[in-house]
CSV table of C-alpha atoms in Angstrom, one decimal:
chain,number,residue,atom,x,y,z
A,1,UNK,CA,12.5,-11.7,8.8
A,2,UNK,CA,9.5,-11.8,11.2
A,3,UNK,CA,6.4,-13.2,9.6
A,4,UNK,CA,2.9,-13.3,11.2
A,5,UNK,CA,0.5,-16.2,10.3
A,6,UNK,CA,-3.0,-14.7,10.1
A,7,UNK,CA,-4.9,-17.9,9.9
A,8,UNK,CA,-7.4,-19.1,12.5
A,9,UNK,CA,-8.2,-15.7,14.0
A,10,UNK,CA,-11.5,-15.9,16.0
A,11,UNK,CA,-13.4,-13.1,17.6
A,12,UNK,CA,-12.4,-9.4,17.3
A,13,UNK,CA,-9.2,-9.1,15.2
A,14,UNK,CA,-8.3,-6.0,17.1
A,15,UNK,CA,-7.8,-8.2,20.2
A,16,UNK,CA,-5.9,-10.9,18.4
A,17,UNK,CA,-2.3,-11.9,19.0
A,18,UNK,CA,-1.6,-11.3,15.3
A,19,UNK,CA,-2.5,-7.6,15.5
A,20,UNK,CA,-0.4,-7.3,18.7
A,21,UNK,CA,2.6,-8.9,17.0
A,22,UNK,CA,2.2,-7.0,13.8
A,23,UNK,CA,1.9,-3.7,15.6
A,24,UNK,CA,5.0,-4.5,17.6
A,25,UNK,CA,6.9,-5.3,14.4
A,26,UNK,CA,5.7,-2.1,12.7
A,27,UNK,CA,6.8,0.1,15.6
A,28,UNK,CA,10.2,-1.6,16.0
A,29,UNK,CA,11.2,-2.6,12.5
A,30,UNK,CA,9.0,-0.3,10.3
A,31,UNK,CA,7.2,-3.2,8.5
A,32,UNK,CA,5.2,-6.3,9.0
A,33,UNK,CA,4.6,-9.3,6.7
A,34,UNK,CA,1.2,-10.8,7.1
A,35,UNK,CA,0.8,-14.4,5.8
A,36,UNK,CA,-2.5,-16.1,4.8
A,37,UNK,CA,-4.7,-13.0,4.9
A,38,UNK,CA,-6.6,-13.6,1.6
A,39,UNK,CA,-7.7,-16.7,-0.3
A,40,UNK,CA,-5.3,-17.5,-3.1
A,41,UNK,CA,-8.1,-17.9,-5.6
A,42,UNK,CA,-9.3,-14.4,-4.8
A,43,UNK,CA,-5.9,-12.9,-5.6
A,44,UNK,CA,-5.5,-15.0,-8.8
A,45,UNK,CA,-8.9,-13.7,-9.9
A,46,UNK,CA,-7.8,-10.1,-9.2
A,47,UNK,CA,-4.7,-10.6,-11.3
A,48,UNK,CA,-6.8,-11.8,-14.2
A,49,UNK,CA,-9.2,-8.8,-13.7
A,50,UNK,CA,-6.2,-6.4,-13.7
A,51,UNK,CA,-4.9,-7.7,-17.0
A,52,UNK,CA,-8.4,-7.6,-18.5
A,53,UNK,CA,-9.6,-4.2,-17.2
A,54,UNK,CA,-6.3,-2.3,-17.0
A,55,UNK,CA,-4.4,-3.3,-20.1
A,56,UNK,CA,-3.7,0.4,-20.9
A,57,UNK,CA,-1.5,0.5,-17.8
A,58,UNK,CA,0.7,-2.3,-19.0
A,59,UNK,CA,2.8,-0.2,-21.4
A,60,UNK,CA,6.1,1.6,-20.8
A,61,UNK,CA,4.6,5.1,-21.1
A,62,UNK,CA,3.4,7.6,-18.5
A,63,UNK,CA,-0.3,8.5,-18.9
A,64,UNK,CA,-2.2,11.5,-17.6
A,65,UNK,CA,-3.4,9.5,-14.6
A,66,UNK,CA,-0.2,7.6,-13.9
A,67,UNK,CA,3.3,8.5,-12.7
A,68,UNK,CA,6.6,6.9,-13.4
A,69,UNK,CA,8.3,5.7,-10.2
A,70,UNK,CA,11.2,3.9,-11.8
A,71,UNK,CA,12.5,2.1,-14.9
A,72,UNK,CA,9.4,0.4,-16.4
A,73,UNK,CA,7.5,1.0,-13.2
A,74,UNK,CA,4.4,3.0,-12.7
A,75,UNK,CA,1.9,4.1,-10.0
A,76,UNK,CA,-1.6,3.7,-11.4
A,77,UNK,CA,-5.2,4.3,-10.2
A,78,UNK,CA,-7.5,1.3,-9.4
A,79,UNK,CA,-11.3,1.8,-9.3
A,80,UNK,CA,-13.1,0.7,-6.2
A,81,UNK,CA,-15.4,-1.6,-8.2
A,82,UNK,CA,-15.6,-5.2,-9.4
A,83,UNK,CA,-13.2,-7.5,-7.5
A,84,UNK,CA,-11.1,-4.5,-6.5
A,85,UNK,CA,-14.1,-3.0,-4.7
A,86,UNK,CA,-14.3,-6.0,-2.3
A,87,UNK,CA,-14.1,-4.6,1.3
A,88,UNK,CA,-11.9,-7.4,2.3
A,89,UNK,CA,-9.1,-5.6,0.3
A,90,UNK,CA,-9.4,-1.9,1.3
A,91,UNK,CA,-11.2,-2.5,4.7
A,92,UNK,CA,-9.9,-5.9,5.8
A,93,UNK,CA,-10.8,-6.2,9.5
A,94,UNK,CA,-7.4,-7.5,10.5
A,95,UNK,CA,-5.6,-4.8,8.5
A,96,UNK,CA,-7.9,-2.0,9.6
A,97,UNK,CA,-7.4,-3.0,13.3
A,98,UNK,CA,-3.6,-2.9,12.8
A,99,UNK,CA,-3.9,0.5,11.0
A,100,UNK,CA,-6.0,2.0,13.8
A,101,UNK,CA,-3.7,0.6,16.5
A,102,UNK,CA,-0.7,2.1,14.7
A,103,UNK,CA,-2.1,5.4,13.6
A,104,UNK,CA,-5.4,6.4,15.2
A,105,UNK,CA,-9.0,5.3,15.4
A,106,UNK,CA,-9.9,8.0,12.8
A,107,UNK,CA,-7.3,6.8,10.2
A,108,UNK,CA,-8.3,7.2,6.6
A,109,UNK,CA,-7.8,5.4,3.3
A,110,UNK,CA,-5.8,8.2,1.6
A,111,UNK,CA,-5.1,6.4,-1.7
A,112,UNK,CA,-5.8,3.2,-3.5
A,113,UNK,CA,-4.1,1.9,-6.7
A,114,UNK,CA,-1.3,-0.3,-7.9
A,115,UNK,CA,2.4,-0.2,-8.5
A,116,UNK,CA,3.0,-2.0,-11.8
A,117,UNK,CA,6.5,-3.4,-12.5
A,118,UNK,CA,6.6,-4.2,-16.2
A,119,UNK,CA,8.6,-7.2,-17.6
A,120,UNK,CA,12.3,-6.2,-17.6
A,121,UNK,CA,12.0,-3.4,-15.1
A,122,UNK,CA,15.3,-2.5,-13.4
A,123,UNK,CA,16.1,-2.1,-9.8
A,124,UNK,CA,14.4,0.9,-8.3
A,125,UNK,CA,16.2,3.7,-6.5
A,126,UNK,CA,16.1,3.5,-2.7
A,127,UNK,CA,13.5,5.9,-1.3
A,128,UNK,CA,11.0,6.7,1.4
A,129,UNK,CA,7.4,7.0,0.2
A,130,UNK,CA,7.3,10.7,1.0
A,131,UNK,CA,9.6,13.3,2.5
A,132,UNK,CA,9.8,13.5,6.3
A,133,UNK,CA,7.3,15.8,8.0
A,134,UNK,CA,9.8,17.6,10.1
A,135,UNK,CA,13.6,17.7,10.5
A,136,UNK,CA,15.8,14.6,10.4
A,137,UNK,CA,16.4,14.9,14.1
A,138,UNK,CA,12.7,15.0,15.1
A,139,UNK,CA,10.9,12.9,12.5
A,140,UNK,CA,12.5,9.5,13.4
A,141,UNK,CA,11.3,9.9,17.0
A,142,UNK,CA,7.6,10.3,16.1
A,143,UNK,CA,4.9,7.7,15.7
A,144,UNK,CA,3.9,6.8,12.1
A,145,UNK,CA,1.7,9.2,10.2
A,146,UNK,CA,1.0,7.0,7.2
A,147,UNK,CA,1.4,3.4,6.1
A,148,UNK,CA,1.7,1.6,2.8
A,149,UNK,CA,-0.2,-1.7,2.5
A,150,UNK,CA,0.7,-3.9,-0.4
A,151,UNK,CA,-1.1,-7.0,-1.8
A,152,UNK,CA,0.9,-8.7,-4.5
A,153,UNK,CA,-1.2,-10.1,-7.3
A,154,UNK,CA,1.8,-12.3,-8.3
A,155,UNK,CA,4.2,-13.7,-5.8
A,156,UNK,CA,6.9,-11.3,-4.8
A,157,UNK,CA,10.1,-13.2,-5.4
A,158,UNK,CA,13.4,-13.3,-7.3
A,159,UNK,CA,11.7,-13.9,-10.6
A,160,UNK,CA,8.8,-11.4,-10.5
A,161,UNK,CA,10.6,-9.0,-8.2
A,162,UNK,CA,10.0,-8.0,-4.6
A,163,UNK,CA,10.4,-5.0,-2.4
A,164,UNK,CA,13.7,-4.8,-0.6
A,165,UNK,CA,13.3,-3.3,2.9
A,166,UNK,CA,15.7,-1.7,5.2
A,167,UNK,CA,14.5,-2.8,8.7
A,168,UNK,CA,14.3,0.0,11.3
A,169,UNK,CA,15.2,2.7,8.7
A,170,UNK,CA,12.0,4.6,9.7
A,171,UNK,CA,14.2,5.6,12.7
A,172,UNK,CA,17.1,6.8,10.6
A,173,UNK,CA,18.0,10.4,10.2
A,174,UNK,CA,19.3,9.7,6.8
A,175,UNK,CA,20.1,6.7,4.5
A,176,UNK,CA,22.9,4.4,5.7
A,177,UNK,CA,24.5,3.0,2.5
A,178,UNK,CA,26.5,0.5,4.5
A,179,UNK,CA,23.4,-1.5,5.5
A,180,UNK,CA,22.0,-4.3,3.3
A,181,UNK,CA,18.3,-4.7,2.8
A,182,UNK,CA,16.1,-7.7,3.2
A,183,UNK,CA,14.2,-9.1,0.2
A,184,UNK,CA,11.2,-11.0,1.4
A,185,UNK,CA,9.3,-13.6,-0.6
A,186,UNK,CA,5.6,-12.7,-0.3
A,187,UNK,CA,3.3,-15.4,-1.8
A,188,UNK,CA,-0.1,-14.7,-3.1
A,189,UNK,CA,-2.6,-14.5,-0.3
A,190,UNK,CA,-0.1,-12.7,1.9
A,191,UNK,CA,0.6,-9.0,2.2
A,192,UNK,CA,3.1,-6.5,3.5
A,193,UNK,CA,2.7,-3.2,5.3
A,194,UNK,CA,5.3,-0.6,6.1
A,195,UNK,CA,5.8,2.8,7.6
A,196,UNK,CA,5.9,5.7,5.1
A,197,UNK,CA,9.4,6.6,6.5
A,198,UNK,CA,10.9,3.2,5.8
A,199,UNK,CA,13.7,3.1,3.2
A,200,UNK,CA,12.9,0.5,0.5
A,201,UNK,CA,13.2,-0.2,-3.3
A,202,UNK,CA,11.6,-2.4,-5.9
A,203,UNK,CA,13.7,-5.2,-7.3
A,204,UNK,CA,13.9,-6.2,-11.0
A,205,UNK,CA,11.0,-8.0,-12.7
A,206,UNK,CA,12.8,-10.8,-14.6
A,207,UNK,CA,9.7,-12.5,-15.8
A,208,UNK,CA,7.8,-12.1,-19.1
A,209,UNK,CA,4.7,-10.5,-17.5
A,210,UNK,CA,3.8,-7.3,-15.5
A,211,UNK,CA,3.7,-7.6,-11.7
A,212,UNK,CA,1.0,-5.5,-10.1
A,213,UNK,CA,1.3,-4.7,-6.4
A,214,UNK,CA,-2.1,-3.5,-5.2
A,215,UNK,CA,-1.6,-0.9,-2.6
A,216,UNK,CA,-3.6,1.2,-0.1
A,217,UNK,CA,-2.2,4.2,1.7
A,218,UNK,CA,-3.6,4.6,5.2
A,219,UNK,CA,-3.0,7.8,7.0
A,220,UNK,CA,-3.9,10.0,10.0
A,221,UNK,CA,-6.9,12.1,9.2
A,222,UNK,CA,-4.9,15.3,8.6
A,223,UNK,CA,-2.3,13.9,6.3
A,224,UNK,CA,-2.3,14.0,2.5
A,225,UNK,CA,0.6,12.5,0.5
A,226,UNK,CA,2.4,15.5,-1.1
A,227,UNK,CA,4.8,13.5,-3.2
A,228,UNK,CA,3.2,10.8,-5.2
A,229,UNK,CA,0.3,12.8,-6.6
A,230,UNK,CA,1.9,15.9,-8.0
A,231,UNK,CA,-0.3,15.8,-11.2
A,232,UNK,CA,-3.8,17.3,-11.1
A,233,UNK,CA,-4.9,14.5,-13.4
A,234,UNK,CA,-4.0,11.7,-11.0
A,235,UNK,CA,-6.6,10.1,-8.7
A,236,UNK,CA,-6.0,9.1,-5.2
A,237,UNK,CA,-9.3,7.4,-4.9
A,238,UNK,CA,-11.6,6.4,-7.8
A,239,UNK,CA,-15.2,5.2,-7.3
A,240,UNK,CA,-18.8,5.7,-8.4
A,241,UNK,CA,-20.9,7.9,-6.0
A,242,UNK,CA,-23.1,4.8,-5.4
A,243,UNK,CA,-20.1,3.2,-3.8
A,244,UNK,CA,-20.8,5.3,-0.6
A,245,UNK,CA,-24.4,4.1,-0.3
A,246,UNK,CA,-23.1,0.5,0.2
A,247,UNK,CA,-20.6,1.3,2.9
A,248,UNK,CA,-21.2,0.2,6.4
A,249,UNK,CA,-20.8,2.9,9.1
A,250,UNK,CA,-17.4,1.5,10.1
A,251,UNK,CA,-16.0,1.4,6.6
A,252,UNK,CA,-17.3,4.9,5.9
A,253,UNK,CA,-14.9,6.1,8.6
A,254,UNK,CA,-12.0,5.3,6.3
A,255,UNK,CA,-13.5,7.9,3.8
A,256,UNK,CA,-14.3,10.6,6.3
A,257,UNK,CA,-12.1,13.0,4.4
A,258,UNK,CA,-14.0,12.5,1.1
A,259,UNK,CA,-17.1,14.5,0.0
A,260,UNK,CA,-19.4,11.8,-1.4
A,261,UNK,CA,-21.8,14.3,-3.0
A,262,UNK,CA,-22.8,13.0,-6.5
A,263,UNK,CA,-22.9,16.6,-7.7
A,264,UNK,CA,-19.1,16.7,-7.8
A,265,UNK,CA,-17.6,13.2,-7.8
A,266,UNK,CA,-14.3,14.5,-9.1
A,267,UNK,CA,-13.7,16.8,-6.1
A,268,UNK,CA,-10.1,17.4,-5.0
A,269,UNK,CA,-10.3,14.9,-2.1
A,270,UNK,CA,-11.2,12.2,-4.5
A,271,UNK,CA,-8.6,13.0,-7.1
């Protein structure tokens, strides 16, 4: 698998060789693995914070604001506060540069949360993150409309489980069951990003602890995921209204689809 070492980037990340390589990999293969993006200590601290602050999501039961996405596997909301509100996570300059190069300059942060694979979770079904926009003949020819960005809080490996990817399947008209996936090891501090159309599946968590994969969905300004947020009680983005006051102008662009009015913090675009 192609991996991109993101250490020692100087100057504007958008002009870096790493972004060029990652964009090329995303377009051709449907995914990119970015190594050494975050300090390992930061990710370890996030894992501790997740266990402390989100204990209710570490049970094998779907709640009002979660959705089951496989055996002992759930999509859960994460508040943009504390360690999880660090802009280096949701607005990392390298990642945002890659997102804007792949999607558009006005790309948005459409959702932010975690996929939690509990201890003993089984292999997930093979899937795309959402149905194709158009017919099977047209959709594979189009540029990406949304991307999933994943930051593992525990190493993605054979013990904790990883995400099996089917390279170039974002260009498939349908699933090819004769093709074998690739199962990357993604250490803490590294991350992975894939096209919404890419076929993939989560692998079993054979450890004795939950494995959270922090994720962000980036999308073109007009797109809203119709598949993973079917419940009115789910939240795509969760934050305090004061959060907006602290955003720089450039980061605020990622939230251009959201009404920041404190009079209605639970508006549809924030749910």
